[in-house]
Amino acid sequence: METLANLESFVRSAESGSFSAAARRLGLTPAAVSRNVALLERNLGVRLFMRSTRGLTLSEAGERFQQSVQGGLDSIQGAIADIKVNAGQPAGVLKLSAAPGFGMDYLLPLMPAFLERYPGVIPDWVFDSRPLDLIAGGFDAAIGAGFELPPGMVARELARIHLIAVAAPALLEGKRRPKDPSGLAEFPSVVIRSPVTGRQRTQVMRNHAGAEVTAKQQAIMLVNDPDALSRAVVLGLGVGLIPVPHAAPHLESGALVRLLPNWYGDVGAISLYFTSQKLLPAKTRVFIDFVVEAFRVQNLPQILSAK
């Protein structure tokens, strides 16, 4: 396989009829251009130029070879020039992943401003609660929690995920409120399964003083999705330990009330996941910066916190 330098030295020398003129065009010395052409001739096993004191003349083989490679070389150089000019311009399809509820409530609302700022980027959202193989799936970035961090991926924390105990008002009628998380055992509960093990999760809750108590739940139904958990609790099926982002709109509307207002469970971070390569595509880099800045400006880490 010939190097681009050898081919470019040959084509520019053929165009100008001189190693010196080709060298000026390429920013090389005449000796370097002559050496590149000689190496190309040796590798091909043919003489491409007839050399004389008056200059260079293409041989018959050289003429045929120039016709064959000229268009290809121009295309390659055009592609190189284009990527240098446009590499810093955010553009192209940006494949993204997020959990459905969180993505639709907190990420989709960011898209009008993002698209106005970066009209060349086309977000391609995949909303899925399951942990995905981000590299095998060809994702540029993902927002969520619980992803295994494979080699080549990094996570940038956006906010903490806090669980709070909530229930529909009708479920609580005529019943005494629990004093701490162990008292949740007196109520029916809708419980979420771990997406990894498929088993019921056991949640330790803490209060603002730092005390920790295991939340004891009497499961009458299990689900595998926080949105389904929220809907089931709103229907009055039981108490639920629900992430603040999923509970917030129902608390605001009055469809749910919070139990144990001084207690919460911390289950980790909501993070931005992306490849750790040094030369991130511009579309990915600006998306990461945009989301991080939006979370800061809108004070989302505090809004999503149970504290």
Tab-separated table of C-alpha atoms in Angstrom:
chain	number	residue	atom	x	y	z
A	1	MET	CA	0.000	0.000	0.000
A	2	GLU	CA	1.577	3.256	-1.111
A	3	THR	CA	1.665	6.210	1.230
A	4	LEU	CA	-0.270	9.352	0.456
A	5	ALA	CA	2.993	11.314	0.522
A	6	ASN	CA	4.481	9.225	-2.298
A	7	LEU	CA	1.365	9.501	-4.464
A	8	GLU	CA	0.998	13.224	-3.841
A	9	SER	CA	4.654	13.839	-4.694
A	10	PHE	CA	4.218	11.972	-7.979
A	11	VAL	CA	0.977	13.717	-9.023
A	12	ARG	CA	2.179	17.225	-8.181
A	13	SER	CA	5.503	16.594	-9.956
A	14	ALA	CA	3.640	15.351	-13.029
A	15	GLU	CA	1.412	18.438	-13.020
A	16	SER	CA	4.301	20.891	-12.755
A	17	GLY	CA	7.005	18.941	-14.612
A	18	SER	CA	9.445	19.709	-11.820
A	19	PHE	CA	10.405	18.330	-8.445
A	20	SER	CA	11.213	21.864	-7.280
A	21	ALA	CA	7.791	23.266	-8.212
A	22	ALA	CA	6.057	20.274	-6.615
A	23	ALA	CA	8.150	20.759	-3.463
A	24	ARG	CA	7.070	24.398	-3.151
A	25	ARG	CA	3.441	23.388	-3.506
A	26	LEU	CA	3.741	20.597	-0.920
A	27	GLY	CA	5.940	22.467	1.541
A	28	LEU	CA	8.772	19.934	1.153
A	29	THR	CA	12.324	20.046	-0.133
A	30	PRO	CA	13.004	19.027	-3.756
A	31	ALA	CA	15.129	16.176	-2.411
A	32	ALA	CA	12.227	14.852	-0.332
A	33	VAL	CA	9.866	14.950	-3.329
A	34	SER	CA	12.447	13.211	-5.516
A	35	ARG	CA	12.963	10.564	-2.844
A	36	ASN	CA	9.209	9.938	-2.517
A	37	VAL	CA	8.849	9.493	-6.287
A	38	ALA	CA	11.862	7.185	-6.454
A	39	LEU	CA	10.396	5.062	-3.651
A	40	LEU	CA	7.069	4.875	-5.503
A	41	GLU	CA	8.849	3.785	-8.725
A	42	ARG	CA	10.789	1.127	-6.862
A	43	ASN	CA	7.655	-0.236	-5.177
A	44	LEU	CA	5.730	-0.321	-8.457
A	45	GLY	CA	8.657	-1.723	-10.428
A	46	VAL	CA	8.241	0.809	-13.275
A	47	ARG	CA	9.779	4.136	-14.259
A	48	LEU	CA	7.191	6.896	-14.030
A	49	PHE	CA	9.341	9.814	-15.227
A	50	MET	CA	11.983	10.340	-17.852
A	51	ARG	CA	14.466	12.654	-16.180
A	52	SER	CA	16.671	15.165	-18.051
A	53	THR	CA	18.386	18.477	-17.396
A	54	ARG	CA	15.368	20.199	-18.956
A	55	GLY	CA	12.963	18.692	-16.426
A	56	LEU	CA	10.600	15.756	-16.052
A	57	THR	CA	8.577	13.952	-18.696
A	58	LEU	CA	6.047	11.279	-17.875
A	59	SER	CA	6.781	7.829	-19.238
A	60	GLU	CA	3.976	5.884	-20.898
A	61	ALA	CA	3.422	3.991	-17.627
A	62	GLY	CA	3.552	7.284	-15.735
A	63	GLU	CA	0.814	8.792	-17.925
A	64	ARG	CA	-1.465	5.823	-17.329
A	65	PHE	CA	-0.749	5.869	-13.608
A	66	GLN	CA	-1.459	9.617	-13.329
A	67	GLN	CA	-4.828	9.205	-15.040
A	68	SER	CA	-5.691	6.389	-12.634
A	69	VAL	CA	-4.740	8.088	-9.386
A	70	GLN	CA	-5.408	11.786	-10.082
A	71	GLY	CA	-9.153	11.734	-9.331
A	72	GLY	CA	-8.734	9.525	-6.287
A	73	LEU	CA	-6.036	11.729	-4.819
A	74	ASP	CA	-8.128	14.865	-5.317
A	75	SER	CA	-11.074	13.155	-3.582
A	76	ILE	CA	-8.908	12.120	-0.637
A	77	GLN	CA	-7.481	15.607	-0.253
A	78	GLY	CA	-10.952	17.099	-0.499
A	79	ALA	CA	-12.150	14.770	2.237
A	80	ILE	CA	-9.195	15.695	4.449
A	81	ALA	CA	-9.814	19.403	3.903
A	82	ASP	CA	-13.515	18.972	4.661
A	83	ILE	CA	-12.940	17.096	7.910
A	84	LYS	CA	-10.434	19.714	9.070
A	85	VAL	CA	-12.869	22.523	8.361
A	86	ASN	CA	-15.967	20.816	9.757
A	87	ALA	CA	-14.537	18.687	12.583
A	88	GLY	CA	-15.292	21.443	15.072
A	89	GLN	CA	-18.825	22.024	13.780
A	90	PRO	CA	-21.441	20.011	15.720
A	91	ALA	CA	-23.424	18.036	13.162
A	92	GLY	CA	-24.840	14.601	12.456
A	93	VAL	CA	-27.020	12.038	14.199
A	94	LEU	CA	-26.478	11.915	17.977
A	95	LYS	CA	-27.633	8.576	19.394
A	96	LEU	CA	-28.818	8.985	22.985
A	97	SER	CA	-30.340	6.782	25.683
A	98	ALA	CA	-32.379	7.632	28.773
A	99	ALA	CA	-35.042	6.100	30.992
A	100	PRO	CA	-38.509	6.990	29.623
A	101	GLY	CA	-39.929	8.948	32.549
A	102	PHE	CA	-36.814	10.897	33.418
A	103	GLY	CA	-35.986	11.488	29.760
A	104	MET	CA	-39.407	12.837	28.850
A	105	ASP	CA	-39.808	14.976	31.972
A	106	TYR	CA	-36.316	16.448	32.273
A	107	LEU	CA	-34.350	15.909	29.042
A	108	LEU	CA	-36.837	16.408	26.210
A	109	PRO	CA	-37.715	19.882	27.571
A	110	LEU	CA	-34.055	20.831	26.977
A	111	MET	CA	-34.210	19.940	23.291
A	112	PRO	CA	-35.789	23.122	21.833
A	113	ALA	CA	-32.929	25.268	23.150
A	114	PHE	CA	-30.333	22.657	22.190
A	115	LEU	CA	-31.602	22.364	18.610
A	116	GLU	CA	-31.830	26.110	18.255
A	117	ARG	CA	-28.184	26.405	19.260
A	118	TYR	CA	-26.991	23.360	17.258
A	119	PRO	CA	-29.305	22.939	14.246
A	120	GLY	CA	-26.888	20.566	12.527
A	121	VAL	CA	-27.271	17.911	15.260
A	122	ILE	CA	-30.087	15.346	15.000
A	123	PRO	CA	-30.782	13.708	18.405
A	124	ASP	CA	-31.842	10.067	18.059
A	125	TRP	CA	-33.382	9.150	21.431
A	126	VAL	CA	-33.834	5.599	22.695
A	127	PHE	CA	-36.001	5.580	25.828
A	128	ASP	CA	-35.426	2.364	27.755
A	129	SER	CA	-35.306	1.601	31.480
A	130	ARG	CA	-33.002	-1.358	31.013
A	131	PRO	CA	-29.234	-0.946	31.298
A	132	LEU	CA	-27.877	-1.007	27.746
A	133	ASP	CA	-24.523	-1.888	26.228
A	134	LEU	CA	-23.647	1.621	25.154
A	135	ILE	CA	-20.624	0.715	23.051
A	136	ALA	CA	-22.216	-2.241	21.255
A	137	GLY	CA	-25.381	-0.190	20.732
A	138	GLY	CA	-23.453	2.621	19.081
A	139	PHE	CA	-24.631	5.260	21.566
A	140	ASP	CA	-22.876	8.613	21.680
A	141	ALA	CA	-24.119	9.323	25.205
A	142	ALA	CA	-26.596	8.054	27.774
A	143	ILE	CA	-28.223	9.565	30.842
A	144	GLY	CA	-29.256	7.270	33.635
A	145	ALA	CA	-28.104	5.148	36.532
A	146	GLY	CA	-26.919	1.635	37.139
A	147	PHE	CA	-24.866	1.247	33.976
A	148	GLU	CA	-21.815	-0.948	34.199
A	149	LEU	CA	-18.843	1.161	33.230
A	150	PRO	CA	-16.969	-0.785	30.538
A	151	PRO	CA	-13.432	0.110	29.483
A	152	GLY	CA	-13.504	3.206	27.317
A	153	MET	CA	-16.540	4.784	29.028
A	154	VAL	CA	-16.689	7.497	31.666
A	155	ALA	CA	-19.530	8.803	33.843
A	156	ARG	CA	-20.160	12.430	34.779
A	157	GLU	CA	-22.527	12.826	37.719
A	158	LEU	CA	-25.499	15.139	37.210
A	159	ALA	CA	-27.505	14.571	40.410
A	160	ARG	CA	-28.185	12.034	43.154
A	161	ILE	CA	-31.177	9.681	42.988
A	162	HIS	CA	-33.228	9.857	46.167
A	163	LEU	CA	-36.192	7.618	46.967
A	164	ILE	CA	-39.057	8.818	49.113
A	165	ALA	CA	-42.013	6.953	50.605
A	166	VAL	CA	-45.333	8.025	49.068
A	167	ALA	CA	-48.917	6.829	48.938
A	168	ALA	CA	-52.297	7.848	47.567
A	169	PRO	CA	-54.375	9.825	50.108
A	170	ALA	CA	-57.192	7.266	49.977
A	171	LEU	CA	-54.831	4.496	51.090
A	172	LEU	CA	-53.971	6.401	54.242
A	173	GLU	CA	-57.507	7.216	55.363
A	174	GLY	CA	-58.106	6.053	58.934
A	175	LYS	CA	-54.552	4.758	59.329
A	176	ARG	CA	-51.714	5.983	61.501
A	177	ARG	CA	-48.671	7.310	59.680
A	178	PRO	CA	-45.428	5.381	60.202
A	179	LYS	CA	-42.790	7.005	62.418
A	180	ASP	CA	-39.791	5.496	60.644
A	181	PRO	CA	-39.109	3.221	57.616
A	182	SER	CA	-39.681	0.034	59.622
A	183	GLY	CA	-43.307	1.118	60.038
A	184	LEU	CA	-43.932	0.771	56.308
A	185	ALA	CA	-44.415	-2.957	56.948
A	186	GLU	CA	-47.919	-2.107	58.231
A	187	PHE	CA	-49.002	-0.984	54.763
A	188	PRO	CA	-49.310	-2.884	51.469
A	189	SER	CA	-46.489	-1.912	49.128
A	190	VAL	CA	-45.746	-1.906	45.432
A	191	VAL	CA	-42.078	-2.817	45.094
A	192	ILE	CA	-39.649	-2.446	42.234
A	193	ARG	CA	-37.405	-5.319	41.163
A	194	SER	CA	-33.751	-4.925	40.402
A	195	PRO	CA	-33.263	-4.803	36.596
A	196	VAL	CA	-30.035	-6.751	37.070
A	197	THR	CA	-31.024	-9.543	39.510
A	198	GLY	CA	-34.810	-9.503	39.060
A	199	ARG	CA	-35.189	-9.637	42.840
A	200	GLN	CA	-37.047	-7.341	45.197
A	201	ARG	CA	-34.840	-4.501	46.310
A	202	THR	CA	-34.166	-3.875	49.989
A	203	GLN	CA	-33.742	-0.181	50.685
A	204	VAL	CA	-31.944	1.429	53.593
A	205	MET	CA	-33.254	4.919	54.342
A	206	ARG	CA	-31.589	7.679	56.319
A	207	ASN	CA	-32.785	10.827	57.982
A	208	HIS	CA	-31.202	14.258	58.152
A	209	ALA	CA	-29.492	13.352	61.422
A	210	GLY	CA	-27.693	10.471	59.698
A	211	ALA	CA	-29.622	7.589	61.295
A	212	GLU	CA	-30.245	4.603	59.014
A	213	VAL	CA	-33.203	2.201	59.075
A	214	THR	CA	-34.166	-0.534	56.618
A	215	ALA	CA	-37.506	0.076	54.944
A	216	LYS	CA	-39.647	-3.009	55.537
A	217	GLN	CA	-42.220	-3.465	52.779
A	218	GLN	CA	-45.126	-5.878	52.543
A	219	ALA	CA	-45.141	-6.449	48.794
A	220	ILE	CA	-48.501	-7.054	47.133
A	221	MET	CA	-47.129	-6.398	43.638
A	222	LEU	CA	-43.739	-6.104	41.979
A	223	VAL	CA	-42.832	-4.066	38.898
A	224	ASN	CA	-39.639	-3.506	36.944
A	225	ASP	CA	-40.047	0.144	35.999
A	226	PRO	CA	-40.225	3.349	38.099
A	227	ASP	CA	-42.960	4.798	35.889
A	228	ALA	CA	-45.092	1.696	36.442
A	229	LEU	CA	-44.352	1.935	40.168
A	230	SER	CA	-45.572	5.534	40.252
A	231	ARG	CA	-48.776	4.702	38.367
A	232	ALA	CA	-49.535	1.762	40.640
A	233	VAL	CA	-49.057	3.850	43.776
A	234	VAL	CA	-51.234	6.657	42.377
A	235	LEU	CA	-53.956	4.033	41.849
A	236	GLY	CA	-53.864	3.335	45.589
A	237	LEU	CA	-52.474	-0.182	45.330
A	238	GLY	CA	-49.871	0.432	48.007
A	239	VAL	CA	-47.071	2.519	49.384
A	240	GLY	CA	-44.075	2.979	47.122
A	241	LEU	CA	-40.452	4.049	47.449
A	242	ILE	CA	-40.288	6.249	44.384
A	243	PRO	CA	-37.462	8.363	42.918
A	244	VAL	CA	-38.074	12.072	43.499
A	245	PRO	CA	-38.241	12.875	39.739
A	246	HIS	CA	-41.123	10.412	39.306
A	247	ALA	CA	-42.929	11.392	42.491
A	248	ALA	CA	-42.647	15.189	42.153
A	249	PRO	CA	-45.494	15.839	39.663
A	250	HIS	CA	-47.882	13.603	41.635
A	251	LEU	CA	-46.986	15.298	44.909
A	252	GLU	CA	-47.595	18.667	43.309
A	253	SER	CA	-50.988	17.613	41.966
A	254	GLY	CA	-52.027	16.019	45.255
A	255	ALA	CA	-52.351	12.542	43.755
A	256	LEU	CA	-49.681	11.369	46.208
A	257	VAL	CA	-48.600	12.423	49.684
A	258	ARG	CA	-45.201	11.910	51.212
A	259	LEU	CA	-44.718	9.672	54.213
A	260	LEU	CA	-41.680	10.008	56.476
A	261	PRO	CA	-40.746	13.506	55.235
A	262	ASN	CA	-37.417	13.375	57.091
A	263	TRP	CA	-36.329	10.076	55.514
A	264	TYR	CA	-34.953	9.200	52.085
A	265	GLY	CA	-32.968	6.514	50.345
A	266	ASP	CA	-29.895	7.311	48.253
A	267	VAL	CA	-29.537	4.805	45.410
A	268	GLY	CA	-26.702	6.428	43.510
A	269	ALA	CA	-26.193	9.017	40.825
A	270	ILE	CA	-27.888	10.056	37.626
A	271	SER	CA	-24.929	10.388	35.299
A	272	LEU	CA	-23.965	11.213	31.758
A	273	TYR	CA	-22.139	8.288	30.173
A	274	PHE	CA	-19.904	8.745	27.130
A	275	THR	CA	-16.701	7.437	25.614
A	276	SER	CA	-13.442	8.541	27.159
A	277	GLN	CA	-11.684	9.173	23.871
A	278	LYS	CA	-9.716	12.409	23.781
A	279	LEU	CA	-11.154	13.549	20.456
A	280	LEU	CA	-14.872	13.414	21.205
A	281	PRO	CA	-17.049	14.269	18.202
A	282	ALA	CA	-18.172	17.878	18.388
A	283	LYS	CA	-21.844	16.813	18.502
A	284	THR	CA	-21.191	14.713	21.628
A	285	ARG	CA	-19.030	17.313	23.318
A	286	VAL	CA	-21.580	20.120	22.940
A	287	PHE	CA	-24.415	17.853	24.135
A	288	ILE	CA	-22.508	16.963	27.297
A	289	ASP	CA	-21.652	20.590	28.011
A	290	PHE	CA	-25.229	21.690	27.280
A	291	VAL	CA	-26.846	19.159	29.634
A	292	VAL	CA	-24.376	19.811	32.455
A	293	GLU	CA	-24.938	23.561	32.159
A	294	ALA	CA	-28.736	23.147	31.977
A	295	PHE	CA	-28.759	21.085	35.172
A	296	ARG	CA	-26.704	23.766	36.900
A	297	VAL	CA	-28.750	26.738	35.688
A	298	GLN	CA	-32.094	25.082	36.433
A	299	ASN	CA	-30.853	23.886	39.841
A	300	LEU	CA	-31.971	20.357	39.010
A	301	PRO	CA	-29.621	18.577	41.453
A	302	GLN	CA	-31.387	20.354	44.324
A	303	ILE	CA	-34.863	19.971	42.804
A	304	LEU	CA	-34.329	16.215	42.406
A	305	SER	CA	-33.001	15.863	45.944
A	306	ALA	CA	-35.141	14.678	48.856
A	307	LYS	CA	-33.169	16.767	51.336
